[in-house]
Amino acid sequence: MSSAEQPRDLAPGTQQLHGGETADLEVRPVRAPIHLSAAYTFESLPQAREVFAQRQPGFKYSRTGSPTVELLERRLAELEGGTGAIATASGQAAITLTLLALAGRSGQSPDGEPHPEVPAGHVVASQRIYGGTADLLNDSLAEAGITVTWVDPHQPDQWRRAATPRTRAFLVEAIGNPHADLPDIPALAEAAQEAGAALVVDSTLASPYLVRAGDLGADVVVHSLTKYLTGNGTTLGGIVVTTGRFQPSADPRRWPQLTQPRTRFGGRSLVEQSGEDGALRQLIRTQLLNDLGPAMSPLNAQRALEGIETLDIRMQRHCHVAEVIAARLAADERVGSVRHPSLPDSPDRQIAERDFPRGAGSVLSFELKGEVDAVERFFGALQLFALAVNLGDGRSMATHPAWTTHCRLSPEMMQAGGITLQTVRLALGREDPEDLWADLDRALSAAHG
Ligand SMILES: *Cc1c(COP(=O)(O)O)cnc(C)c1O
């Protein structure tokens, strides 16, 4: 009898890794399990070859996808009414990958291959935007050659005039950070179409419960999952959702990175490989996410999935709390202008009624009357509000944009963005509004005491 036919006892070092493994344990958990595996096995070498050549679907290594992350992607695509999604390690990564895919250097070269001498594309972006996005465009993407023009989200004509033959993306927030500005998304979608650019909407402050930007004309919707979608301030994450509107073959010379055969993709174009709608997602997943690496962990995907289960009731509560506090602040003499679309004199009231029937979110800003020392006394007196820069948590937070989230903006951009040393941003949580008001009332008295 040859030893090859005898089942061999495995040595302890191997048992540590393979002991107890079985393929036939019958488990049917109610909740989808967390697939915490960096890699996935192939049935055979030919199958591995086909998956790597992207001729067959399949998980290979969780930088580009895992079952837990895929469930999150499918759930968010469905909630947004989109056609597919790519999860990322953070909201910042979602915006970065989207803009590199649309406006990176390969999108300006005749064949979509990277040519170092070809200039990258151009982005037109709202000047009333999250400070991290402003930094990304002003510094890191600028260093990669992508140029930006900042414009007023309320003036679609400014967007039209800012567009150049190199423009590939318009970027706006569905609800602006920090002032809760509501842009006219359908009007910007029209302007983007005229310019031949894709409209990218960062819907972080809205969540898909308050608005589905794709229904209003967005080509791509991005979110920081860190905020309302996960909803408890524990976990960073991001998502890019395609809405099915973007059609690169309608103007193939404008999108060579998607429509021209590429060496990297086996001599085929991404449109040929993945279709009109899937091409952009393929570029983001199989090139940018794979090469740059900002992948979402399956553990974080599970946290986001748990959070999303209660999104609707949380958003209702957030909006209610924000509306109560906005109205109290607006009626208070110690406070200058208050910006929230729920207020009767908000310039965005009409857009709020048309596009945000469920509420306009729980971020608001106001101008504190007085000098900077009054602002310092205000923050010093807050007890329930955390002095912290997150939003979308159940806990309310107050921050000072000029010295924190927006501190790297130039004085010109700070002014264009309507941020002064007296600007306070509140991200209302889900506490009782009376307790929150008592805290603000005390802090406003301290500011003016
Ligand atoms: C927080 C935030 C981001 C960045 O998301 P991270 O998950 O922190 O990387 C992007 N856009 C908006 C509007 C945000 O509030």
Tab-separated table of C-alpha atoms and ligand atoms in Angstrom:
chain	number	residue	atom	x	y	z
A	1	MET	CA	0.000	0.000	0.000
A	2	SER	CA	1.477	3.339	-0.998
A	3	SER	CA	1.502	6.126	1.518
A	4	ALA	CA	-0.302	8.389	-0.971
A	5	GLU	CA	-3.569	6.463	-0.436
A	6	GLN	CA	-3.457	6.721	3.396
A	7	PRO	CA	-5.023	9.876	4.820
A	8	ARG	CA	-2.069	11.468	6.515
A	9	ASP	CA	-2.287	13.077	9.922
A	10	LEU	CA	-1.497	16.719	9.522
A	11	ALA	CA	1.242	18.293	11.563
A	12	PRO	CA	0.240	20.861	14.235
A	13	GLY	CA	1.483	23.755	12.113
A	14	THR	CA	-0.909	22.715	9.341
A	15	GLN	CA	-3.741	21.838	11.745
A	16	GLN	CA	-3.582	25.391	13.072
A	17	LEU	CA	-4.590	26.505	9.613
A	18	HIS	CA	-6.872	23.733	8.347
A	19	GLY	CA	-8.176	21.799	11.379
A	20	GLY	CA	-11.952	21.310	11.455
A	21	GLU	CA	-12.565	22.645	7.967
A	22	THR	CA	-15.622	21.240	6.306
A	23	ALA	CA	-17.626	22.201	3.275
A	24	ASP	CA	-20.861	20.593	4.430
A	25	LEU	CA	-21.865	22.414	7.623
A	26	GLU	CA	-25.490	23.352	7.071
A	27	VAL	CA	-25.819	26.955	8.250
A	28	ARG	CA	-28.567	29.315	7.254
A	29	PRO	CA	-28.090	32.507	9.250
A	30	VAL	CA	-30.888	35.067	9.116
A	31	ARG	CA	-28.414	37.873	8.607
A	32	ALA	CA	-25.831	37.755	5.863
A	33	PRO	CA	-22.548	36.782	7.520
A	34	ILE	CA	-19.401	38.873	7.419
A	35	HIS	CA	-17.035	37.402	4.870
A	36	LEU	CA	-13.746	38.264	6.471
A	37	SER	CA	-11.374	36.831	3.939
A	38	ALA	CA	-8.724	38.704	2.025
A	39	ALA	CA	-8.691	36.175	-0.820
A	40	TYR	CA	-11.104	33.760	-2.532
A	41	THR	CA	-10.183	30.370	-3.923
A	42	PHE	CA	-10.506	29.416	-7.567
A	43	GLU	CA	-11.875	26.094	-8.788
A	44	SER	CA	-9.062	25.718	-11.279
A	45	LEU	CA	-6.271	27.637	-12.898
A	46	PRO	CA	-8.332	28.248	-16.067
A	47	GLN	CA	-11.092	29.765	-13.918
A	48	ALA	CA	-8.532	32.004	-12.159
A	49	ARG	CA	-7.286	33.099	-15.576
A	50	GLU	CA	-10.807	33.933	-16.774
A	51	VAL	CA	-11.632	35.925	-13.626
A	52	PHE	CA	-8.407	37.926	-13.837
A	53	ALA	CA	-8.999	38.601	-17.539
A	54	GLN	CA	-12.478	39.858	-16.560
A	55	ARG	CA	-14.153	37.410	-18.889
A	56	GLN	CA	-15.884	35.772	-15.907
A	57	PRO	CA	-17.244	37.344	-12.733
A	58	GLY	CA	-15.872	36.211	-9.379
A	59	PHE	CA	-14.220	37.356	-6.192
A	60	LYS	CA	-10.466	37.080	-6.133
A	61	TYR	CA	-9.043	39.425	-3.530
A	62	SER	CA	-11.092	41.699	-1.339
A	63	ARG	CA	-9.412	44.919	-2.400
A	64	THR	CA	-11.749	44.847	-5.412
A	65	GLY	CA	-14.747	43.162	-3.791
A	66	SER	CA	-16.092	40.688	-1.248
A	67	PRO	CA	-19.582	39.267	-0.649
A	68	THR	CA	-20.237	41.528	2.358
A	69	VAL	CA	-19.127	44.663	0.538
A	70	GLU	CA	-21.090	43.603	-2.536
A	71	LEU	CA	-24.277	43.306	-0.505
A	72	LEU	CA	-23.754	46.877	0.697
A	73	GLU	CA	-23.130	48.022	-2.885
A	74	ARG	CA	-26.298	46.365	-4.113
A	75	ARG	CA	-28.373	47.752	-1.265
A	76	LEU	CA	-27.207	51.315	-1.860
A	77	ALA	CA	-27.617	51.048	-5.628
A	78	GLU	CA	-31.198	49.993	-5.000
A	79	LEU	CA	-31.875	52.762	-2.459
A	80	GLU	CA	-30.537	55.357	-4.911
A	81	GLY	CA	-32.456	53.888	-7.846
A	82	GLY	CA	-29.032	53.373	-9.440
A	83	THR	CA	-27.549	50.694	-11.678
A	84	GLY	CA	-24.524	49.683	-9.589
A	85	ALA	CA	-22.111	50.871	-6.930
A	86	ILE	CA	-18.543	50.654	-5.690
A	87	ALA	CA	-17.831	50.915	-1.963
A	88	THR	CA	-14.651	52.616	-0.761
A	89	ALA	CA	-12.772	53.105	2.499
A	90	SER	CA	-14.147	56.630	3.006
A	91	GLY	CA	-16.257	59.296	1.365
A	92	GLN	CA	-13.083	61.074	0.411
A	93	ALA	CA	-11.928	57.996	-1.533
A	94	ALA	CA	-15.293	57.778	-3.332
A	95	ILE	CA	-14.946	61.364	-4.611
A	96	THR	CA	-11.276	60.887	-5.496
A	97	LEU	CA	-11.843	57.735	-7.559
A	98	THR	CA	-14.850	59.247	-9.334
A	99	LEU	CA	-12.972	62.387	-10.364
A	100	LEU	CA	-9.847	60.469	-11.400
A	101	ALA	CA	-12.005	58.194	-13.575
A	102	LEU	CA	-13.858	61.059	-15.245
A	103	ALA	CA	-11.234	63.793	-15.401
A	104	GLY	CA	-7.883	62.017	-15.087
A	105	ARG	CA	-5.198	62.203	-17.734
A	106	SER	CA	-6.304	59.096	-19.671
A	107	GLY	CA	-9.648	60.775	-20.309
A	108	GLN	CA	-7.933	63.476	-22.348
A	109	SER	CA	-5.623	61.294	-24.429
A	110	PRO	CA	-6.742	60.086	-27.857
A	111	ASP	CA	-6.611	56.376	-26.974
A	112	GLY	CA	-7.349	56.426	-23.247
A	113	GLU	CA	-3.848	55.223	-22.419
A	114	PRO	CA	-1.898	57.372	-19.991
A	115	HIS	CA	0.362	59.777	-21.870
A	116	PRO	CA	2.383	61.853	-19.404
A	117	GLU	CA	2.459	64.855	-21.729
A	118	VAL	CA	-1.343	65.051	-22.078
A	119	PRO	CA	-2.975	67.496	-19.659
A	120	ALA	CA	-5.638	66.074	-17.353
A	121	GLY	CA	-9.235	67.260	-17.333
A	122	HIS	CA	-11.120	70.076	-15.650
A	123	VAL	CA	-13.835	70.058	-12.982
A	124	VAL	CA	-16.413	72.754	-12.258
A	125	ALA	CA	-17.373	72.558	-8.593
A	126	SER	CA	-19.596	74.303	-6.096
A	127	GLN	CA	-17.786	76.779	-3.879
A	128	ARG	CA	-20.124	75.962	-0.981
A	129	ILE	CA	-18.834	72.502	-0.302
A	130	TYR	CA	-17.228	70.233	2.301
A	131	GLY	CA	-13.721	71.541	3.160
A	132	GLY	CA	-12.130	68.130	2.542
A	133	THR	CA	-13.433	68.133	-1.036
A	134	ALA	CA	-12.117	71.656	-1.554
A	135	ASP	CA	-8.686	70.548	-0.288
A	136	LEU	CA	-8.771	67.464	-2.541
A	137	LEU	CA	-9.413	69.570	-5.651
A	138	ASN	CA	-7.181	72.501	-4.683
A	139	ASP	CA	-4.194	70.362	-3.708
A	140	SER	CA	-4.044	66.615	-4.339
A	141	LEU	CA	-6.036	66.429	-7.599
A	142	ALA	CA	-4.428	69.681	-8.784
A	143	GLU	CA	-1.062	67.973	-8.287
A	144	ALA	CA	-2.349	65.139	-10.516
A	145	GLY	CA	-3.073	67.781	-13.171
A	146	ILE	CA	-6.847	68.075	-12.729
A	147	THR	CA	-7.860	71.734	-12.668
A	148	VAL	CA	-10.907	73.193	-10.953
A	149	THR	CA	-13.111	76.272	-11.267
A	150	TRP	CA	-15.230	77.148	-8.222
A	151	VAL	CA	-18.712	78.538	-8.862
A	152	ASP	CA	-21.927	79.424	-7.065
A	153	PRO	CA	-24.237	76.392	-6.697
A	154	HIS	CA	-27.265	78.663	-7.113
A	155	GLN	CA	-26.199	80.055	-10.522
A	156	PRO	CA	-26.351	77.421	-13.295
A	157	ASP	CA	-25.172	80.054	-15.792
A	158	GLN	CA	-21.886	80.370	-13.913
A	159	TRP	CA	-21.394	76.618	-14.406
A	160	ARG	CA	-22.063	76.958	-18.152
A	161	ARG	CA	-19.575	79.802	-18.471
A	162	ALA	CA	-16.917	77.969	-16.444
A	163	ALA	CA	-16.989	74.886	-18.705
A	164	THR	CA	-14.098	74.443	-21.173
A	165	PRO	CA	-13.411	71.784	-23.815
A	166	ARG	CA	-11.472	69.905	-21.108
A	167	THR	CA	-14.329	69.863	-18.587
A	168	ARG	CA	-15.405	66.345	-17.689
A	169	ALA	CA	-17.285	66.719	-14.404
A	170	PHE	CA	-19.569	69.072	-12.515
A	171	LEU	CA	-19.455	68.452	-8.748
A	172	VAL	CA	-22.083	69.679	-6.299
A	173	GLU	CA	-23.517	68.639	-2.944
A	174	ALA	CA	-27.244	67.821	-2.823
A	175	ILE	CA	-27.302	69.673	0.501
A	176	GLY	CA	-24.247	71.901	0.866
A	177	ASN	CA	-21.828	71.748	3.761
A	178	PRO	CA	-21.847	73.845	5.981
A	179	HIS	CA	-24.798	76.088	4.970
A	180	ALA	CA	-27.365	73.496	3.807
A	181	ASP	CA	-27.605	75.183	0.386
A	182	LEU	CA	-29.887	73.333	-2.029
A	183	PRO	CA	-28.755	73.573	-5.651
A	184	ASP	CA	-31.221	73.213	-8.504
A	185	ILE	CA	-30.008	69.736	-9.526
A	186	PRO	CA	-32.168	69.440	-12.694
A	187	ALA	CA	-30.849	72.826	-13.922
A	188	LEU	CA	-27.246	71.771	-13.234
A	189	ALA	CA	-27.876	68.449	-15.008
A	190	GLU	CA	-28.974	70.383	-18.080
A	191	ALA	CA	-25.902	72.633	-17.911
A	192	ALA	CA	-23.645	69.577	-17.494
A	193	GLN	CA	-25.210	67.916	-20.516
A	194	GLU	CA	-24.632	71.041	-22.644
A	195	ALA	CA	-20.986	71.058	-21.524
A	196	GLY	CA	-20.571	67.325	-22.228
A	197	ALA	CA	-19.669	66.776	-18.573
A	198	ALA	CA	-20.915	64.222	-16.051
A	199	LEU	CA	-22.880	65.611	-13.103
A	200	VAL	CA	-21.530	64.163	-9.854
A	201	VAL	CA	-23.691	64.800	-6.792
A	202	ASP	CA	-22.332	64.299	-3.277
A	203	SER	CA	-25.505	63.356	-1.433
A	204	THR	CA	-23.911	62.766	1.973
A	205	LEU	CA	-25.976	65.357	3.867
A	206	ALA	CA	-29.212	64.134	2.279
A	207	SER	CA	-28.901	60.337	2.204
A	208	PRO	CA	-31.092	58.473	-0.310
A	209	TYR	CA	-34.029	58.838	2.076
A	210	LEU	CA	-34.284	62.609	1.476
A	211	VAL	CA	-33.379	62.752	-2.207
A	212	ARG	CA	-32.442	60.451	-5.076
A	213	ALA	CA	-30.181	62.700	-7.106
A	214	GLY	CA	-30.241	60.299	-10.054
A	215	ASP	CA	-33.973	60.936	-10.433
A	216	LEU	CA	-33.133	64.649	-10.704
A	217	GLY	CA	-30.486	64.147	-13.396
A	218	ALA	CA	-27.221	63.194	-11.669
A	219	ASP	CA	-24.934	60.821	-13.565
A	220	VAL	CA	-23.043	59.685	-10.477
A	221	VAL	CA	-24.023	59.926	-6.799
A	222	VAL	CA	-21.378	59.705	-4.073
A	223	HIS	CA	-21.761	59.438	-0.313
A	224	SER	CA	-19.685	59.412	2.786
A	225	LEU	CA	-21.220	56.410	4.577
A	226	THR	CA	-19.533	57.719	7.713
A	227	LYS	CA	-22.399	60.149	8.223
A	228	TYR	CA	-26.164	59.457	8.061
A	229	LEU	CA	-26.025	56.104	6.286
A	230	THR	CA	-24.119	54.332	9.062
A	231	GLY	CA	-25.611	56.823	11.468
A	232	ASN	CA	-23.742	56.243	14.703
A	233	GLY	CA	-20.341	57.803	14.180
A	234	THR	CA	-18.374	54.558	14.434
A	235	THR	CA	-17.122	53.789	10.979
A	236	LEU	CA	-15.656	55.420	7.894
A	237	GLY	CA	-16.899	54.440	4.459
A	238	GLY	CA	-17.833	55.746	1.029
A	239	ILE	CA	-19.834	54.741	-2.018
A	240	VAL	CA	-20.000	55.651	-5.715
A	241	VAL	CA	-23.364	54.918	-7.352
A	242	THR	CA	-23.975	55.084	-11.102
A	243	THR	CA	-27.457	56.128	-12.147
A	244	GLY	CA	-27.591	54.752	-15.699
A	245	ARG	CA	-27.694	58.206	-17.315
A	246	PHE	CA	-24.046	58.410	-18.302
A	247	GLN	CA	-23.563	57.224	-21.917
A	248	PRO	CA	-19.894	57.478	-22.942
A	249	SER	CA	-20.515	56.179	-26.484
A	250	ALA	CA	-22.802	59.115	-27.232
A	251	ASP	CA	-19.558	61.122	-27.521
A	252	PRO	CA	-16.791	58.501	-27.719
A	253	ARG	CA	-13.962	60.967	-28.410
A	254	ARG	CA	-14.728	62.722	-25.146
A	255	TRP	CA	-14.358	59.523	-23.086
A	256	PRO	CA	-11.445	57.568	-24.647
A	257	GLN	CA	-10.669	55.898	-21.308
A	258	LEU	CA	-14.028	54.089	-21.659
A	259	THR	CA	-14.609	53.827	-25.398
A	260	GLN	CA	-11.148	53.061	-26.859
A	261	PRO	CA	-9.420	49.667	-26.761
A	262	ARG	CA	-6.969	49.583	-23.863
A	263	THR	CA	-3.973	47.321	-23.427
A	264	ARG	CA	-4.829	46.905	-19.750
A	265	PHE	CA	-8.238	45.482	-20.602
A	266	GLY	CA	-7.064	42.862	-23.093
A	267	GLY	CA	-7.213	45.143	-26.118
A	268	ARG	CA	-10.904	45.819	-25.654
A	269	SER	CA	-12.643	48.995	-24.543
A	270	LEU	CA	-14.409	49.090	-21.202
A	271	VAL	CA	-17.698	49.791	-22.987
A	272	GLU	CA	-17.160	46.655	-25.072
A	273	GLN	CA	-16.335	44.685	-21.965
A	274	SER	CA	-18.926	45.989	-19.493
A	275	GLY	CA	-21.481	47.932	-21.486
A	276	GLU	CA	-22.412	51.611	-21.648
A	277	ASP	CA	-23.421	51.731	-18.017
A	278	GLY	CA	-20.866	49.378	-16.487
A	279	ALA	CA	-17.769	50.892	-18.118
A	280	LEU	CA	-17.278	53.692	-15.591
A	281	ARG	CA	-17.779	51.310	-12.657
A	282	GLN	CA	-15.246	48.913	-14.184
A	283	LEU	CA	-12.687	51.700	-14.539
A	284	ILE	CA	-13.211	52.716	-10.925
A	285	ARG	CA	-13.130	49.176	-9.533
A	286	THR	CA	-10.671	47.244	-11.635
A	287	GLN	CA	-8.195	50.033	-12.248
A	288	LEU	CA	-8.435	52.781	-9.645
A	289	LEU	CA	-9.635	50.890	-6.578
A	290	ASN	CA	-7.336	48.004	-7.442
A	291	ASP	CA	-4.239	50.134	-8.071
A	292	LEU	CA	-4.702	52.846	-5.434
A	293	GLY	CA	-6.197	50.561	-2.791
A	294	PRO	CA	-8.784	52.514	-0.728
A	295	ALA	CA	-10.968	49.419	-0.253
A	296	MET	CA	-13.755	49.055	2.269
A	297	SER	CA	-13.300	46.406	4.944
A	298	PRO	CA	-16.063	43.755	5.222
A	299	LEU	CA	-16.362	44.682	8.915
A	300	ASN	CA	-17.112	48.284	8.018
A	301	ALA	CA	-19.529	47.170	5.304
A	302	GLN	CA	-21.441	45.207	7.932
A	303	ARG	CA	-21.592	48.269	10.201
A	304	ALA	CA	-22.959	50.330	7.320
A	305	LEU	CA	-25.544	47.642	6.478
A	306	GLU	CA	-26.702	47.614	10.107
A	307	GLY	CA	-27.027	51.389	10.080
A	308	ILE	CA	-28.957	51.545	6.810
A	309	GLU	CA	-31.681	49.316	8.286
A	310	THR	CA	-32.953	52.281	10.332
A	311	LEU	CA	-32.196	55.117	7.888
A	312	ASP	CA	-35.783	56.291	7.341
A	313	ILE	CA	-36.755	56.657	10.985
A	314	ARG	CA	-33.442	58.224	11.887
A	315	MET	CA	-33.702	60.801	9.091
A	316	GLN	CA	-37.236	61.724	10.133
A	317	ARG	CA	-35.988	62.389	13.634
A	318	HIS	CA	-32.890	64.301	12.444
A	319	CYS	CA	-35.041	66.553	10.228
A	320	HIS	CA	-37.553	67.184	12.997
A	321	VAL	CA	-34.855	68.154	15.502
A	322	ALA	CA	-33.183	70.451	12.934
A	323	GLU	CA	-36.456	72.178	12.078
A	324	VAL	CA	-37.212	72.883	15.751
A	325	ILE	CA	-33.726	74.237	16.429
A	326	ALA	CA	-33.583	76.282	13.189
A	327	ALA	CA	-36.873	77.982	14.055
A	328	ARG	CA	-35.742	78.778	17.633
A	329	LEU	CA	-32.414	80.184	16.442
A	330	ALA	CA	-34.088	82.257	13.725
A	331	ALA	CA	-36.355	83.852	16.340
A	332	ASP	CA	-33.483	84.641	18.713
A	333	GLU	CA	-31.986	88.134	18.916
A	334	ARG	CA	-28.568	86.872	19.950
A	335	VAL	CA	-28.184	85.179	16.560
A	336	GLY	CA	-27.616	86.732	13.115
A	337	SER	CA	-28.681	84.937	9.945
A	338	VAL	CA	-29.685	81.262	10.232
A	339	ARG	CA	-29.444	79.046	7.159
A	340	HIS	CA	-31.696	76.024	6.838
A	341	PRO	CA	-34.103	75.281	3.965
A	342	SER	CA	-36.989	74.680	6.402
A	343	LEU	CA	-37.063	78.375	7.375
A	344	PRO	CA	-39.806	80.406	5.667
A	345	ASP	CA	-37.362	83.049	4.404
A	346	SER	CA	-34.759	80.567	3.108
A	347	PRO	CA	-33.766	81.306	-0.520
A	348	ASP	CA	-33.908	77.517	-1.059
A	349	ARG	CA	-37.450	77.081	0.192
A	350	GLN	CA	-38.903	76.373	-3.272
A	351	ILE	CA	-36.292	73.764	-4.125
A	352	ALA	CA	-36.870	72.220	-0.695
A	353	GLU	CA	-40.570	71.867	-1.438
A	354	ARG	CA	-40.013	70.528	-4.946
A	355	ASP	CA	-37.094	68.123	-4.403
A	356	PHE	CA	-36.917	67.426	-0.646
A	357	PRO	CA	-40.491	66.710	0.484
A	358	ARG	CA	-39.249	64.597	3.420
A	359	GLY	CA	-37.012	67.312	4.850
A	360	ALA	CA	-33.741	69.039	4.114
A	361	GLY	CA	-31.436	67.332	6.568
A	362	SER	CA	-30.036	68.225	9.939
A	363	VAL	CA	-27.027	70.406	9.211
A	364	LEU	CA	-27.520	74.136	9.607
A	365	SER	CA	-25.315	77.167	10.048
A	366	PHE	CA	-25.773	80.509	11.718
A	367	GLU	CA	-23.846	83.708	12.358
A	368	LEU	CA	-23.230	84.457	15.982
A	369	LYS	CA	-23.500	88.144	16.842
A	370	GLY	CA	-20.414	89.634	18.444
A	371	GLU	CA	-16.636	89.353	18.147
A	372	VAL	CA	-14.500	86.245	18.095
A	373	ASP	CA	-14.259	86.107	21.895
A	374	ALA	CA	-18.060	85.739	22.003
A	375	VAL	CA	-17.700	82.771	19.637
A	376	GLU	CA	-15.106	81.225	21.945
A	377	ARG	CA	-17.384	81.700	24.964
A	378	PHE	CA	-20.248	80.093	23.015
A	379	PHE	CA	-18.244	76.938	22.258
A	380	GLY	CA	-16.806	76.901	25.777
A	381	ALA	CA	-20.284	76.821	27.327
A	382	LEU	CA	-21.746	73.954	25.272
A	383	GLN	CA	-22.279	70.789	27.307
A	384	LEU	CA	-24.572	68.495	25.321
A	385	PHE	CA	-23.277	69.498	21.870
A	386	ALA	CA	-19.862	67.980	21.240
A	387	LEU	CA	-17.248	70.278	19.746
A	388	ALA	CA	-16.464	67.827	16.941
A	389	VAL	CA	-16.434	67.815	13.143
A	390	ASN	CA	-18.571	64.787	12.348
A	391	LEU	CA	-22.224	64.821	11.298
A	392	GLY	CA	-24.923	62.185	10.897
A	393	ASP	CA	-24.289	60.783	14.376
A	394	GLY	CA	-27.142	60.477	16.880
A	395	ARG	CA	-25.151	62.901	19.041
A	396	SER	CA	-25.376	66.572	18.162
A	397	MET	CA	-22.179	68.378	17.260
A	398	ALA	CA	-21.144	71.971	16.834
A	399	THR	CA	-18.158	73.189	14.927
A	400	HIS	CA	-16.465	76.341	13.741
A	401	PRO	CA	-15.849	75.845	9.995
A	402	ALA	CA	-13.326	78.677	9.590
A	403	TRP	CA	-10.909	77.124	12.109
A	404	THR	CA	-11.625	73.431	11.482
A	405	THR	CA	-13.313	71.782	8.476
A	406	HIS	CA	-12.717	74.710	6.119
A	407	CYS	CA	-9.450	76.043	7.620
A	408	ARG	CA	-7.347	75.380	4.533
A	409	LEU	CA	-9.468	77.508	2.179
A	410	SER	CA	-7.997	80.715	0.795
A	411	PRO	CA	-9.536	83.956	2.133
A	412	GLU	CA	-11.246	84.421	-1.269
A	413	MET	CA	-12.798	80.960	-1.172
A	414	MET	CA	-13.781	81.402	2.450
A	415	GLN	CA	-15.617	84.571	1.461
A	416	ALA	CA	-17.219	83.004	-1.618
A	417	GLY	CA	-18.289	80.093	0.552
A	418	GLY	CA	-19.945	82.457	3.032
A	419	ILE	CA	-17.765	81.372	5.969
A	420	THR	CA	-16.816	83.977	8.549
A	421	LEU	CA	-15.215	83.833	12.005
A	422	GLN	CA	-18.763	84.065	13.398
A	423	THR	CA	-20.118	81.091	11.411
A	424	VAL	CA	-21.234	78.165	13.571
A	425	ARG	CA	-22.233	74.825	12.037
A	426	LEU	CA	-24.587	72.556	13.909
A	427	ALA	CA	-25.076	68.898	12.957
A	428	LEU	CA	-28.239	68.042	14.849
A	429	GLY	CA	-28.421	64.537	16.229
A	430	ARG	CA	-31.376	62.656	17.590
A	431	GLU	CA	-31.575	63.877	21.193
A	432	ASP	CA	-34.663	65.594	22.562
A	433	PRO	CA	-34.856	69.047	20.933
A	434	GLU	CA	-35.754	70.710	24.263
A	435	ASP	CA	-32.514	69.503	25.844
A	436	LEU	CA	-30.556	70.674	22.814
A	437	TRP	CA	-32.215	74.082	22.925
A	438	ALA	CA	-31.465	74.461	26.637
A	439	ASP	CA	-27.785	73.831	25.840
A	440	LEU	CA	-27.748	76.351	22.968
A	441	ASP	CA	-29.648	78.892	25.050
A	442	ARG	CA	-27.062	78.653	27.829
A	443	ALA	CA	-24.177	78.936	25.344
A	444	LEU	CA	-25.746	81.962	23.605
A	445	SER	CA	-26.142	83.660	26.979
A	446	ALA	CA	-22.528	82.874	27.824
A	447	ALA	CA	-21.454	84.353	24.478
A	448	HIS	CA	-23.196	87.611	25.235
A	449	GLY	CA	-22.730	87.636	29.013
B	1	LIG	C1	-17.589	63.873	5.523
B	1	LIG	C2	-17.862	64.249	4.125
B	1	LIG	C3	-17.070	63.761	3.083
B	1	LIG	C4	-15.874	62.887	3.311
B	1	LIG	O1	-16.227	61.645	3.809
B	1	LIG	P1	-15.251	60.763	4.738
B	1	LIG	O2	-16.033	59.526	4.954
B	1	LIG	O3	-15.007	61.553	5.988
B	1	LIG	O4	-14.001	60.554	3.981
B	1	LIG	C5	-17.407	64.111	1.790
B	1	LIG	N1	-18.448	64.916	1.529
B	1	LIG	C6	-19.233	65.411	2.512
B	1	LIG	C7	-20.377	66.286	2.158
B	1	LIG	C8	-18.959	65.105	3.843
B	1	LIG	O5	-19.734	65.614	4.813
